[in-house]
PDB file of N, CA and C in Angstrom:
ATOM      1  N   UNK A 169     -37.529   8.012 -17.838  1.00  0.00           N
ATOM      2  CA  UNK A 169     -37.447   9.441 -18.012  1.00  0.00           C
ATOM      3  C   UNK A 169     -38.243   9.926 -19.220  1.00  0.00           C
ATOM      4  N   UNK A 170     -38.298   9.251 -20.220  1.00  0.00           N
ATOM      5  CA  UNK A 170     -39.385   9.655 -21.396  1.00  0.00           C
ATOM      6  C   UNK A 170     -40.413   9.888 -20.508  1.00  0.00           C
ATOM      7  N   UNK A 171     -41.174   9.282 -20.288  1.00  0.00           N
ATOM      8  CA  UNK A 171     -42.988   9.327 -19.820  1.00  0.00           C
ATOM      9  C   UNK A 171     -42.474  11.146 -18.963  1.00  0.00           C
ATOM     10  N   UNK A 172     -41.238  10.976 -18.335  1.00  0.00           N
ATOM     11  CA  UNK A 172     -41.537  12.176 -17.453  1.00  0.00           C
ATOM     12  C   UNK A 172     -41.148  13.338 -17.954  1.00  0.00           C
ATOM     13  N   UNK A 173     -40.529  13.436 -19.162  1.00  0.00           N
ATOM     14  CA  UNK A 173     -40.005  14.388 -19.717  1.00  0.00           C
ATOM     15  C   UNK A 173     -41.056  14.590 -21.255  1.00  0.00           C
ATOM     16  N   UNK A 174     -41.486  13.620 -22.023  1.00  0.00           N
ATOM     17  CA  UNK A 174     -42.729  13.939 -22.706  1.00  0.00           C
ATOM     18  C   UNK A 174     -43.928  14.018 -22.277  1.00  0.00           C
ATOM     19  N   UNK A 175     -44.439  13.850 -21.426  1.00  0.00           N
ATOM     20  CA  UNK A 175     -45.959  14.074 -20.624  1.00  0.00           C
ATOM     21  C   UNK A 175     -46.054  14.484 -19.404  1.00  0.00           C
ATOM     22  N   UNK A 176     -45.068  14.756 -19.042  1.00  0.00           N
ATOM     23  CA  UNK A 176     -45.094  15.540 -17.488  1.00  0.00           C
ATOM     24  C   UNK A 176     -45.412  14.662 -16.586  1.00  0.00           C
ATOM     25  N   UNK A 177     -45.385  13.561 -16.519  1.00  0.00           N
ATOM     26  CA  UNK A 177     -45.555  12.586 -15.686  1.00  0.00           C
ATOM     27  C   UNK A 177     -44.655  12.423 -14.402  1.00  0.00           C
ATOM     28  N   UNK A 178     -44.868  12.354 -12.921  1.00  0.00           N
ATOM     29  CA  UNK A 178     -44.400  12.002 -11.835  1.00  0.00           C
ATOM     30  C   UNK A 178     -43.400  11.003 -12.040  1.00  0.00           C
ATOM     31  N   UNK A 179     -41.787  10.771 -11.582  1.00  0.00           N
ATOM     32  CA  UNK A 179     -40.874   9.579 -11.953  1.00  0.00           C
ATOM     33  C   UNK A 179     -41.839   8.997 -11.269  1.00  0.00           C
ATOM     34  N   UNK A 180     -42.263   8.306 -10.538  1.00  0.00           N
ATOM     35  CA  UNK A 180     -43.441   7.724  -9.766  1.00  0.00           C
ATOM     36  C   UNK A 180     -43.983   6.612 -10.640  1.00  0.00           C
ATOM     37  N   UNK A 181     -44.583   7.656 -11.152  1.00  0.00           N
ATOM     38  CA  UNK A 181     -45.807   7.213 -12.438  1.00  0.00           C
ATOM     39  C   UNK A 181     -45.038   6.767 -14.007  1.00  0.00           C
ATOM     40  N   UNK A 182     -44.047   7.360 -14.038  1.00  0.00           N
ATOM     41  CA  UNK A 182     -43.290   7.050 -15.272  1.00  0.00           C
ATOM     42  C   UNK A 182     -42.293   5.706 -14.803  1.00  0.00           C
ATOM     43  N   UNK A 183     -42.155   5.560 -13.592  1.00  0.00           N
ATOM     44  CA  UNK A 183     -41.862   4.235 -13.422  1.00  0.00           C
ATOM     45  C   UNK A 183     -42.587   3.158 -13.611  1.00  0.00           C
ATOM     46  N   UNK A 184     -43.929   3.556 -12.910  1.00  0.00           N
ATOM     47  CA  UNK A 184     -45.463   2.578 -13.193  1.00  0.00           C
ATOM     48  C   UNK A 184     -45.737   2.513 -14.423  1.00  0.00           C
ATOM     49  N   UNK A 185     -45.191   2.765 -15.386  1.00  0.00           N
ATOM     50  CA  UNK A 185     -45.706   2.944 -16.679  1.00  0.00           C
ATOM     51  C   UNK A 185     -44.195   1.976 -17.034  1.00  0.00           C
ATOM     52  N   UNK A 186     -43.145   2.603 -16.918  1.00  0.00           N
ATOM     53  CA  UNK A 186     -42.203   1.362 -17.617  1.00  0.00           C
ATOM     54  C   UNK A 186     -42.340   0.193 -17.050  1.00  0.00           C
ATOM     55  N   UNK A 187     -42.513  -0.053 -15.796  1.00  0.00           N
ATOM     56  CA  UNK A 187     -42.644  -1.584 -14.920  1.00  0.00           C
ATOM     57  C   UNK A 187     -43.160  -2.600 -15.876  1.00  0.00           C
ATOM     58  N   UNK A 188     -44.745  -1.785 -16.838  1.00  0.00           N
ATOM     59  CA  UNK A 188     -45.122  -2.200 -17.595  1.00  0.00           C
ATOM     60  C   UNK A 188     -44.867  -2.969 -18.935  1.00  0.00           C
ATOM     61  N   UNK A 189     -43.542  -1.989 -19.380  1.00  0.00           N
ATOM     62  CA  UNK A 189     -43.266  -2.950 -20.009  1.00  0.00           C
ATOM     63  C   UNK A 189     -41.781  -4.278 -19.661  1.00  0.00           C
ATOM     64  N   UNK A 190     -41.565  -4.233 -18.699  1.00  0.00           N
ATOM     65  CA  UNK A 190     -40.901  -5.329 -18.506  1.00  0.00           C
ATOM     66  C   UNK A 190     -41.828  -6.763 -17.759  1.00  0.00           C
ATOM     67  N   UNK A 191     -42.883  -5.827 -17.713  1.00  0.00           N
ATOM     68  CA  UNK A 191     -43.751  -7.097 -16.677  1.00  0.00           C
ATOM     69  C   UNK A 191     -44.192  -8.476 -18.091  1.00  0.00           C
ATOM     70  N   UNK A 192     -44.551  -7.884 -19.269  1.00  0.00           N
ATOM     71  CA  UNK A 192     -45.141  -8.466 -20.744  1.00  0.00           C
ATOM     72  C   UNK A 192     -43.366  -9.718 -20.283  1.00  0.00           C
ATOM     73  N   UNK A 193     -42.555  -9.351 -20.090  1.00  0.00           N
ATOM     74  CA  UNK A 193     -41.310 -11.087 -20.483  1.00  0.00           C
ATOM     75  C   UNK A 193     -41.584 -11.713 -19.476  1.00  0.00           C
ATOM     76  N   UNK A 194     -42.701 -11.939 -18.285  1.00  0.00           N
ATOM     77  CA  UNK A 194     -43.012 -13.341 -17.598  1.00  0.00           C
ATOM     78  C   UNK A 194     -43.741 -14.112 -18.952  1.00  0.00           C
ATOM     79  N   UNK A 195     -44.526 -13.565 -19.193  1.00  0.00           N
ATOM     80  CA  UNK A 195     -45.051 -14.690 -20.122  1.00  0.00           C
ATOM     81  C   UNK A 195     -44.700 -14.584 -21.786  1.00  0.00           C
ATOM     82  N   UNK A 196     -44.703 -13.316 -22.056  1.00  0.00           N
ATOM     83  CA  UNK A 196     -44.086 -13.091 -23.647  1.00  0.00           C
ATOM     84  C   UNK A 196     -43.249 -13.822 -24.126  1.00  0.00           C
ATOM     85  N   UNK A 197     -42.109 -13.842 -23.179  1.00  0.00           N
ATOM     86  CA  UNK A 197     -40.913 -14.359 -23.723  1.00  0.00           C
ATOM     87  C   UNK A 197     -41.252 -15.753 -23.847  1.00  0.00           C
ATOM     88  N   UNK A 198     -41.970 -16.465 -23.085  1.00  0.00           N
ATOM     89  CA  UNK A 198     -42.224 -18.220 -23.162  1.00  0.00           C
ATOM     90  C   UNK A 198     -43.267 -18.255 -24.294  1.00  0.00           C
ATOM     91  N   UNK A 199     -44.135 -17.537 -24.277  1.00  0.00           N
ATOM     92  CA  UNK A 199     -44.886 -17.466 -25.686  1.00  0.00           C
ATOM     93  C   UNK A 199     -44.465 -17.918 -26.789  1.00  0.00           C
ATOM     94  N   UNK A 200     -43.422 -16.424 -27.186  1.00  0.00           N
ATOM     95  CA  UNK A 200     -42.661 -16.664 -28.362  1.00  0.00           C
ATOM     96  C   UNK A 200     -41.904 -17.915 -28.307  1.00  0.00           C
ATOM     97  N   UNK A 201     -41.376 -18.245 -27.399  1.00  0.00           N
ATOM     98  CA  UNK A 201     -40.482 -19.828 -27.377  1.00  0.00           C
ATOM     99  C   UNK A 201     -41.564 -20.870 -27.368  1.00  0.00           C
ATOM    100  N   UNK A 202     -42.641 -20.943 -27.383  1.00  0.00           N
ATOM    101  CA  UNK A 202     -43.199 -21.902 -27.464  1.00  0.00           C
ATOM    102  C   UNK A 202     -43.897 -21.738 -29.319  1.00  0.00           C
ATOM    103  N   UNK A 203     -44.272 -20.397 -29.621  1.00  0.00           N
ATOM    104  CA  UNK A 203     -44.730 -20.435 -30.975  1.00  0.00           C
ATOM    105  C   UNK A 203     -43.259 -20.808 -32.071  1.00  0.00           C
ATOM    106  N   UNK A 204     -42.463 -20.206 -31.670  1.00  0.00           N
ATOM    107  CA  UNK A 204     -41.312 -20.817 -32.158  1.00  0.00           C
ATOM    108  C   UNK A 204     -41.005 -22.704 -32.416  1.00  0.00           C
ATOM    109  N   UNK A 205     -40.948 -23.300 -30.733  1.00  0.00           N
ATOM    110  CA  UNK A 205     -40.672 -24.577 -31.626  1.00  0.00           C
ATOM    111  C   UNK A 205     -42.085 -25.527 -31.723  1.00  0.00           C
ATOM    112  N   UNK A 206     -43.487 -24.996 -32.124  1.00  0.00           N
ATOM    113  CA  UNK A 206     -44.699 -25.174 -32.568  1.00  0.00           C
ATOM    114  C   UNK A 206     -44.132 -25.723 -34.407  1.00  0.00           C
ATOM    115  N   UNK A 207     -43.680 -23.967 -34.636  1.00  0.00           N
ATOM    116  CA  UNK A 207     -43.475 -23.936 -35.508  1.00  0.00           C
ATOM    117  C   UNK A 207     -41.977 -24.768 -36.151  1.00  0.00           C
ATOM    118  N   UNK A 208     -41.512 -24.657 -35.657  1.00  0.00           N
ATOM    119  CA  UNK A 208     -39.979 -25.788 -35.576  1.00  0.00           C
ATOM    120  C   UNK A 208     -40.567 -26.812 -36.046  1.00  0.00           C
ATOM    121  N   UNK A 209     -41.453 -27.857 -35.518  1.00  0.00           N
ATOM    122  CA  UNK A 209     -41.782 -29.152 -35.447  1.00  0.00           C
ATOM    123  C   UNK A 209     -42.450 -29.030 -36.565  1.00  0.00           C
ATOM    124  N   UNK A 210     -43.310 -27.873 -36.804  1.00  0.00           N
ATOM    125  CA  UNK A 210     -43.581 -28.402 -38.852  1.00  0.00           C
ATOM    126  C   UNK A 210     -43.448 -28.094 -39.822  1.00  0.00           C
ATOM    127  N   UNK A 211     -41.899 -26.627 -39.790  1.00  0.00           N
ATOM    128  CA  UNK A 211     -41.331 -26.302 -41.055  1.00  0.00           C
ATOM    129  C   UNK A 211     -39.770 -26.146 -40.354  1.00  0.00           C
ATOM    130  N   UNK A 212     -39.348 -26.883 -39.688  1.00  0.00           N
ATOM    131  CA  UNK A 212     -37.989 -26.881 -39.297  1.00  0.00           C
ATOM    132  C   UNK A 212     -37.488 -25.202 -38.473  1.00  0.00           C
ATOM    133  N   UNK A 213     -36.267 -25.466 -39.059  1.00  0.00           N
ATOM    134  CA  UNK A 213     -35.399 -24.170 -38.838  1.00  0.00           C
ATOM    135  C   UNK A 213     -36.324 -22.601 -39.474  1.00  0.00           C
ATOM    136  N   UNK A 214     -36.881 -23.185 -41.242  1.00  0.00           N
ATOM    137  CA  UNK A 214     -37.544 -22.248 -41.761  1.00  0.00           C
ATOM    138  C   UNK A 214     -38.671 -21.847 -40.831  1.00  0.00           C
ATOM    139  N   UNK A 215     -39.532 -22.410 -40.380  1.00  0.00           N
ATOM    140  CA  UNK A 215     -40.790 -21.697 -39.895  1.00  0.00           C
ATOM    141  C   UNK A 215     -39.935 -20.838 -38.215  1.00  0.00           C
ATOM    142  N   UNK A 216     -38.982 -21.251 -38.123  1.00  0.00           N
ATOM    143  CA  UNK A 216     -38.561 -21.030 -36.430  1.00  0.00           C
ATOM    144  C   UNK A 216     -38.121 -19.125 -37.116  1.00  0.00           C
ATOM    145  N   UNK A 217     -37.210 -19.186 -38.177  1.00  0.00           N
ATOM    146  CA  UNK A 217     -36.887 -17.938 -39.014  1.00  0.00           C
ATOM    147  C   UNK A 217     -37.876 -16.865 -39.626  1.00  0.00           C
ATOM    148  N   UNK A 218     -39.179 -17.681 -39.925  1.00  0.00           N
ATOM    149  CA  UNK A 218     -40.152 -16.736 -40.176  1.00  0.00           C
ATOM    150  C   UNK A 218     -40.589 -16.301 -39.307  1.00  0.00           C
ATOM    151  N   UNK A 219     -41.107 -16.896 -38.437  1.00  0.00           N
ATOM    152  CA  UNK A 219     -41.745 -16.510 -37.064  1.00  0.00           C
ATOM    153  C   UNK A 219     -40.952 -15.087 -36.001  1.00  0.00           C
ATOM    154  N   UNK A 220     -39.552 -15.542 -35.903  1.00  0.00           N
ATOM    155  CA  UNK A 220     -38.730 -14.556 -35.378  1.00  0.00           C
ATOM    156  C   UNK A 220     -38.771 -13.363 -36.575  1.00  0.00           C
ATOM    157  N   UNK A 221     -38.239 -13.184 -37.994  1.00  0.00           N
ATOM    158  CA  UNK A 221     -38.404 -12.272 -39.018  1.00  0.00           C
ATOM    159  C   UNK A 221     -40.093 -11.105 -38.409  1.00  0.00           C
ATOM    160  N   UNK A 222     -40.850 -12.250 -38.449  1.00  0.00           N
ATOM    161  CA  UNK A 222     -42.271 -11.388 -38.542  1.00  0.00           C
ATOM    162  C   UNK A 222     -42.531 -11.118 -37.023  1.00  0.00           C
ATOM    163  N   UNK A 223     -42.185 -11.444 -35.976  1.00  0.00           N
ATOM    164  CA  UNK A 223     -42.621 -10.339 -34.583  1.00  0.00           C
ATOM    165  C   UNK A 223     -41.392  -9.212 -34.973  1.00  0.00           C
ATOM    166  N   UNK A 224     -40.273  -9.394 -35.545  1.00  0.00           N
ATOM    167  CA  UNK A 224     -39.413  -7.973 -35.268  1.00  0.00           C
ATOM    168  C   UNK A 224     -39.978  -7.265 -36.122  1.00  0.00           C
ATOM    169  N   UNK A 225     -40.224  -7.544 -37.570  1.00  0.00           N
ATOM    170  CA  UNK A 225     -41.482  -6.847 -38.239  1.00  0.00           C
ATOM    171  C   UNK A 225     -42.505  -6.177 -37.475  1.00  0.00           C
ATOM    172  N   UNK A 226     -43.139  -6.548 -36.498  1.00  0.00           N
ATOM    173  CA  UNK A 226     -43.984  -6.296 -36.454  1.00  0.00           C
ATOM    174  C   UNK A 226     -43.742  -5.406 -35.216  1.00  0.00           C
ATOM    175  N   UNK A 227     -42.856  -6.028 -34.555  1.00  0.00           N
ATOM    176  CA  UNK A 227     -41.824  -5.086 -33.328  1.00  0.00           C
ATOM    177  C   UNK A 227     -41.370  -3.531 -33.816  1.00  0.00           C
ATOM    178  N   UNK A 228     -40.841  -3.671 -35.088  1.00  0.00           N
ATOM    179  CA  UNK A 228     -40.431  -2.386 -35.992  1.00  0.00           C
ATOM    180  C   UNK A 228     -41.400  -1.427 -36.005  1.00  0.00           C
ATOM    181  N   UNK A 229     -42.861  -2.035 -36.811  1.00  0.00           N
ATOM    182  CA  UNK A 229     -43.929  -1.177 -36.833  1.00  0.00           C
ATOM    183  C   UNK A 229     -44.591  -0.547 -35.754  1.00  0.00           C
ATOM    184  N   UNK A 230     -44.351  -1.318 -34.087  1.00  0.00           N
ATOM    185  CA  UNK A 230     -44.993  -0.481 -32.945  1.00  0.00           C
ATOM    186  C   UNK A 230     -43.874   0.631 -32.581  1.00  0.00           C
ATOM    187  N   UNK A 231     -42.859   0.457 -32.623  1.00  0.00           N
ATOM    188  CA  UNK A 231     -41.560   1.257 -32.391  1.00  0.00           C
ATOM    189  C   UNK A 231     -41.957   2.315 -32.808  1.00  0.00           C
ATOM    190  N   UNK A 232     -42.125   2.142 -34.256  1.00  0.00           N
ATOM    191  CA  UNK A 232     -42.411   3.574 -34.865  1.00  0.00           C
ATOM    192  C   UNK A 232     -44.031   4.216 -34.946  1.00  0.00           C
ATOM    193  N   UNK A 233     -44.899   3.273 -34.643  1.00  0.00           N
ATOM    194  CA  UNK A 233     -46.308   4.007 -33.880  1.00  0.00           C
ATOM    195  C   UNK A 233     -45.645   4.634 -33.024  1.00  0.00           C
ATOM    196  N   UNK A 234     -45.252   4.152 -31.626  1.00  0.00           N
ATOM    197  CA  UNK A 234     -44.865   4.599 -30.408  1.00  0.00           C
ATOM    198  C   UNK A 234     -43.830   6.030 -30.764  1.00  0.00           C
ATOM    199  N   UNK A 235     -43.321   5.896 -31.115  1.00  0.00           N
ATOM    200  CA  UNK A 235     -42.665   7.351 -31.721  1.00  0.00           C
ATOM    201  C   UNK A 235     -43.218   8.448 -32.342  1.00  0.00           C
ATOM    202  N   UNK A 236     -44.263   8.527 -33.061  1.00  0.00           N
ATOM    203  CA  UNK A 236     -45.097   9.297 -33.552  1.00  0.00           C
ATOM    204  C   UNK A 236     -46.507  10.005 -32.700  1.00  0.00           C
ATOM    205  N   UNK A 237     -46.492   8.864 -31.518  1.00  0.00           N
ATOM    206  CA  UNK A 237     -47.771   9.289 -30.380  1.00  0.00           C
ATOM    207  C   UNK A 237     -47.773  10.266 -29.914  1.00  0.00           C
ATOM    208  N   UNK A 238     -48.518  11.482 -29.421  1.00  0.00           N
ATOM    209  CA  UNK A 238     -48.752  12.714 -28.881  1.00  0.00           C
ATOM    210  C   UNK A 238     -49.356  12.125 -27.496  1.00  0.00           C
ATOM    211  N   UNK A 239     -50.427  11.638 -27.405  1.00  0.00           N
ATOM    212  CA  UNK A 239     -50.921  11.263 -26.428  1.00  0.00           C
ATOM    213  C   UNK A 239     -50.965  10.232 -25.613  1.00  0.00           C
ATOM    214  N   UNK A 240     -50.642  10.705 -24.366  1.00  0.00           N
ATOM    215  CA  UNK A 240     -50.240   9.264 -22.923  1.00  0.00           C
ATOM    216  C   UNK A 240     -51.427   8.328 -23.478  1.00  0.00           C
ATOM    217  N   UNK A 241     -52.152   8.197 -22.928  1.00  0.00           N
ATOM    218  CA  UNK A 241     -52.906   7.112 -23.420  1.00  0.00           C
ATOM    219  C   UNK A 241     -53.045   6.285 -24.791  1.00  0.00           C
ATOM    220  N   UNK A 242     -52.591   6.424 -25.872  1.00  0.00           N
ATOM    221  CA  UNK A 242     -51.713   5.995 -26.619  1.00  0.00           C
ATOM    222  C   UNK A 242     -50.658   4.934 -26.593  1.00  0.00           C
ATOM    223  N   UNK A 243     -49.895   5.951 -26.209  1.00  0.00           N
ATOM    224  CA  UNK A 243     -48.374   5.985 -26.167  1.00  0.00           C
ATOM    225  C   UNK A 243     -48.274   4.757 -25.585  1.00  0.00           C
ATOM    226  N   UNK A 244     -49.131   4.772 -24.148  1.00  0.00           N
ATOM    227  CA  UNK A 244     -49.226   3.109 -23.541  1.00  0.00           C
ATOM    228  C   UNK A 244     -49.490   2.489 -23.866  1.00  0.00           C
ATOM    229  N   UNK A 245     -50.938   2.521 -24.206  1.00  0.00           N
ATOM    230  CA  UNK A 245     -51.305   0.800 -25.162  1.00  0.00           C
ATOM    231  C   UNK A 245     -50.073   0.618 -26.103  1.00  0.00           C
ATOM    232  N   UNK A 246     -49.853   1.211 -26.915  1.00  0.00           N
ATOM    233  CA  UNK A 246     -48.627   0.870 -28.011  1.00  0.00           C
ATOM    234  C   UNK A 246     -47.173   0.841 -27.877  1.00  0.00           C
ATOM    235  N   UNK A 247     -47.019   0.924 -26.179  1.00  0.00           N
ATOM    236  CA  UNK A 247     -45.967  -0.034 -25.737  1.00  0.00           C
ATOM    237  C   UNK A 247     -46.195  -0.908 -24.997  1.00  0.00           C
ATOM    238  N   UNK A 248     -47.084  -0.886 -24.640  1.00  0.00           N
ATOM    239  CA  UNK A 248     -47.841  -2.668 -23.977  1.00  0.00           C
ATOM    240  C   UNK A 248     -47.417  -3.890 -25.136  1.00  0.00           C
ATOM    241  N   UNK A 249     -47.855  -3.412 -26.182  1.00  0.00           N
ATOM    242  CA  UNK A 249     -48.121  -4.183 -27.732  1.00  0.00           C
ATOM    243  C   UNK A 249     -46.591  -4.515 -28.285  1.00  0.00           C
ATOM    244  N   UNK A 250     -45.745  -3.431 -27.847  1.00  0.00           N
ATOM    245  CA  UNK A 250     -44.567  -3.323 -28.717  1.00  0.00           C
ATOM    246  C   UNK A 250     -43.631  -4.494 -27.448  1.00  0.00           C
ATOM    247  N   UNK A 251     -44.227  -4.302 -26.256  1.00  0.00           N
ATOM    248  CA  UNK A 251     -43.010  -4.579 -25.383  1.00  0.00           C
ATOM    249  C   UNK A 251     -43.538  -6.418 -25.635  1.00  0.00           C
ATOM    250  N   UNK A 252     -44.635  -6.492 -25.953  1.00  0.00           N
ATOM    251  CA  UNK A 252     -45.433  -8.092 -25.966  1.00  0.00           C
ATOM    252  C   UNK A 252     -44.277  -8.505 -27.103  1.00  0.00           C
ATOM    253  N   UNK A 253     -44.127  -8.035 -28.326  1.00  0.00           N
ATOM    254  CA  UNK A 253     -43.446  -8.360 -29.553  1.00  0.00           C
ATOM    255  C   UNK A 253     -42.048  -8.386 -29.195  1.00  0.00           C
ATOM    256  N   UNK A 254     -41.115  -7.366 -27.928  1.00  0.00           N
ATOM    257  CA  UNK A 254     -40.227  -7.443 -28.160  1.00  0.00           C
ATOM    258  C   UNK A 254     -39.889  -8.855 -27.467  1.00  0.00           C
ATOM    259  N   UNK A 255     -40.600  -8.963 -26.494  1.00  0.00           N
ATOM    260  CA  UNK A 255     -40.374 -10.386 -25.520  1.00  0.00           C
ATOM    261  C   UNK A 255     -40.729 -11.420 -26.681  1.00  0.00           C
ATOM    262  N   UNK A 256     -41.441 -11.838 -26.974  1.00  0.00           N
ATOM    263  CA  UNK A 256     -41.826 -12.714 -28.197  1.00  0.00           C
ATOM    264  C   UNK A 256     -40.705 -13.080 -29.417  1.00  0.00           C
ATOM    265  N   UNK A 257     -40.107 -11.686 -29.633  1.00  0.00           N
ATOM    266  CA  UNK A 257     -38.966 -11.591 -30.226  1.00  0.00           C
ATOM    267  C   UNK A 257     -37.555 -12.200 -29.841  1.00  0.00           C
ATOM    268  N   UNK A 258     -37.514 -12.426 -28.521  1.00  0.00           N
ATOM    269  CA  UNK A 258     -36.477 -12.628 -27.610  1.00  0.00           C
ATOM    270  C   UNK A 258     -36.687 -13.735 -27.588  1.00  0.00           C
ATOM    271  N   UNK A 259     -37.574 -14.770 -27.576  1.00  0.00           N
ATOM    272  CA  UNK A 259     -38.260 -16.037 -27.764  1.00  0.00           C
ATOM    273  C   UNK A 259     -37.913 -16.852 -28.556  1.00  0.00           C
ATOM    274  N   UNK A 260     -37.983 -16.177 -29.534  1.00  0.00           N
ATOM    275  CA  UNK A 260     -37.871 -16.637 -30.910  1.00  0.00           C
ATOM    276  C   UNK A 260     -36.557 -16.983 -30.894  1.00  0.00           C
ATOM    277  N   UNK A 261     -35.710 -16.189 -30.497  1.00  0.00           N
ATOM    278  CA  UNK A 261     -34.465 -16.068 -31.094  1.00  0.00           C
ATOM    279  C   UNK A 261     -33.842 -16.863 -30.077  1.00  0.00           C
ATOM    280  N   UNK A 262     -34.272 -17.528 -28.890  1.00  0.00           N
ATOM    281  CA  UNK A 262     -33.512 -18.484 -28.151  1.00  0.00           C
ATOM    282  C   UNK A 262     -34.007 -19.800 -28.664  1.00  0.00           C
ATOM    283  N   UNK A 263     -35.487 -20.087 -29.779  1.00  0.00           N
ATOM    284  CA  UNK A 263     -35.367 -20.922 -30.345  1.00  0.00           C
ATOM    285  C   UNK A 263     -34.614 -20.986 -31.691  1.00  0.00           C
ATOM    286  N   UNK A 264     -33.912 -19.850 -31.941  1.00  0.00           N
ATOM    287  CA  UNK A 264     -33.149 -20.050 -33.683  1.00  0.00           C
ATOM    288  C   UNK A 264     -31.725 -20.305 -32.865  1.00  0.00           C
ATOM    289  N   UNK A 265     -31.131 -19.622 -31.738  1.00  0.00           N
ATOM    290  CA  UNK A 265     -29.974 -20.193 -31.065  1.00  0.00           C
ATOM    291  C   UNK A 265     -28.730 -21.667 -31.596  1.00  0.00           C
ATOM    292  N   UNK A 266     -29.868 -22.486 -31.000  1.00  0.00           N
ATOM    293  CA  UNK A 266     -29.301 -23.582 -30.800  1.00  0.00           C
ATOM    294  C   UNK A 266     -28.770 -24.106 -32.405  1.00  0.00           C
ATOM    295  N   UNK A 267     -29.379 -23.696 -33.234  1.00  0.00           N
ATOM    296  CA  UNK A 267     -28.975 -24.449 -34.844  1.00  0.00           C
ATOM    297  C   UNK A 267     -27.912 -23.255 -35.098  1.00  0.00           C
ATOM    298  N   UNK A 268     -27.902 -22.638 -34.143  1.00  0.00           N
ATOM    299  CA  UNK A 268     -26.287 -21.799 -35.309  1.00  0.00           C
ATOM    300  C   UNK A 268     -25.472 -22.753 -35.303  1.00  0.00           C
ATOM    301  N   UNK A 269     -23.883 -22.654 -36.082  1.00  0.00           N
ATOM    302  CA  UNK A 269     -23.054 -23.075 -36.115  1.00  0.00           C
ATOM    303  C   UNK A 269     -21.898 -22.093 -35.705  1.00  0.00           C
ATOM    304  N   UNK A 270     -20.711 -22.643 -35.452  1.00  0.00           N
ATOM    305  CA  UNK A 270     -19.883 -21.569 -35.369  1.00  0.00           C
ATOM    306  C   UNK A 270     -18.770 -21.887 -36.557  1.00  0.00           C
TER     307      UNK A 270
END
């Protein structure tokens, strides 16, 4: 409903436009789980924590591009980008999972 209520966009088309970003977790999400235990294997738990820390970082900063955009064409690329980070993000964090404790 955003795309169709900020840009006048067809639900149609504002569907074709969100599809988009759920299509980025076929591979995003294995991404991040794979840069995750890359990084596992040569700074432990720490590099698995930085790695997750810095895509939500960096997840944070498209959020708030994407919020500030006026223009559709925009607006998309910089949730293409944001939705890549959030899957990546999601990644990450099924490799920090397993070392919790309860």
């Amino acid at each position: 409903l955003y795309f169709n209520q900020q840009y006048h966009q067809s639900i149609q088309a504002s569907g074709a436009i969100a599809f988009v970003y759920g299509f980025a977790a076929i591979y995003a999400r294995g991404l991040g789980g794979y840069v995750s235990d890359w990084l596992g294997d040569r700074y432990q738990l720490q590099g698995r924590l930085w790695i997750h820390f810095l895509f939500m970082l960096v997840q944070g900063g498209f959020n708030i591009c994407f919020a500030r955009t006026e223009a559709l064409n925009s607006s998309m690329i910089i949730m293409v980008v944001f939705s890549i980070f959030v899957q990546m993000s999601m990644g990450t964090c099924y490799g920090v999972v397993p070392y919790v404790d309860s």
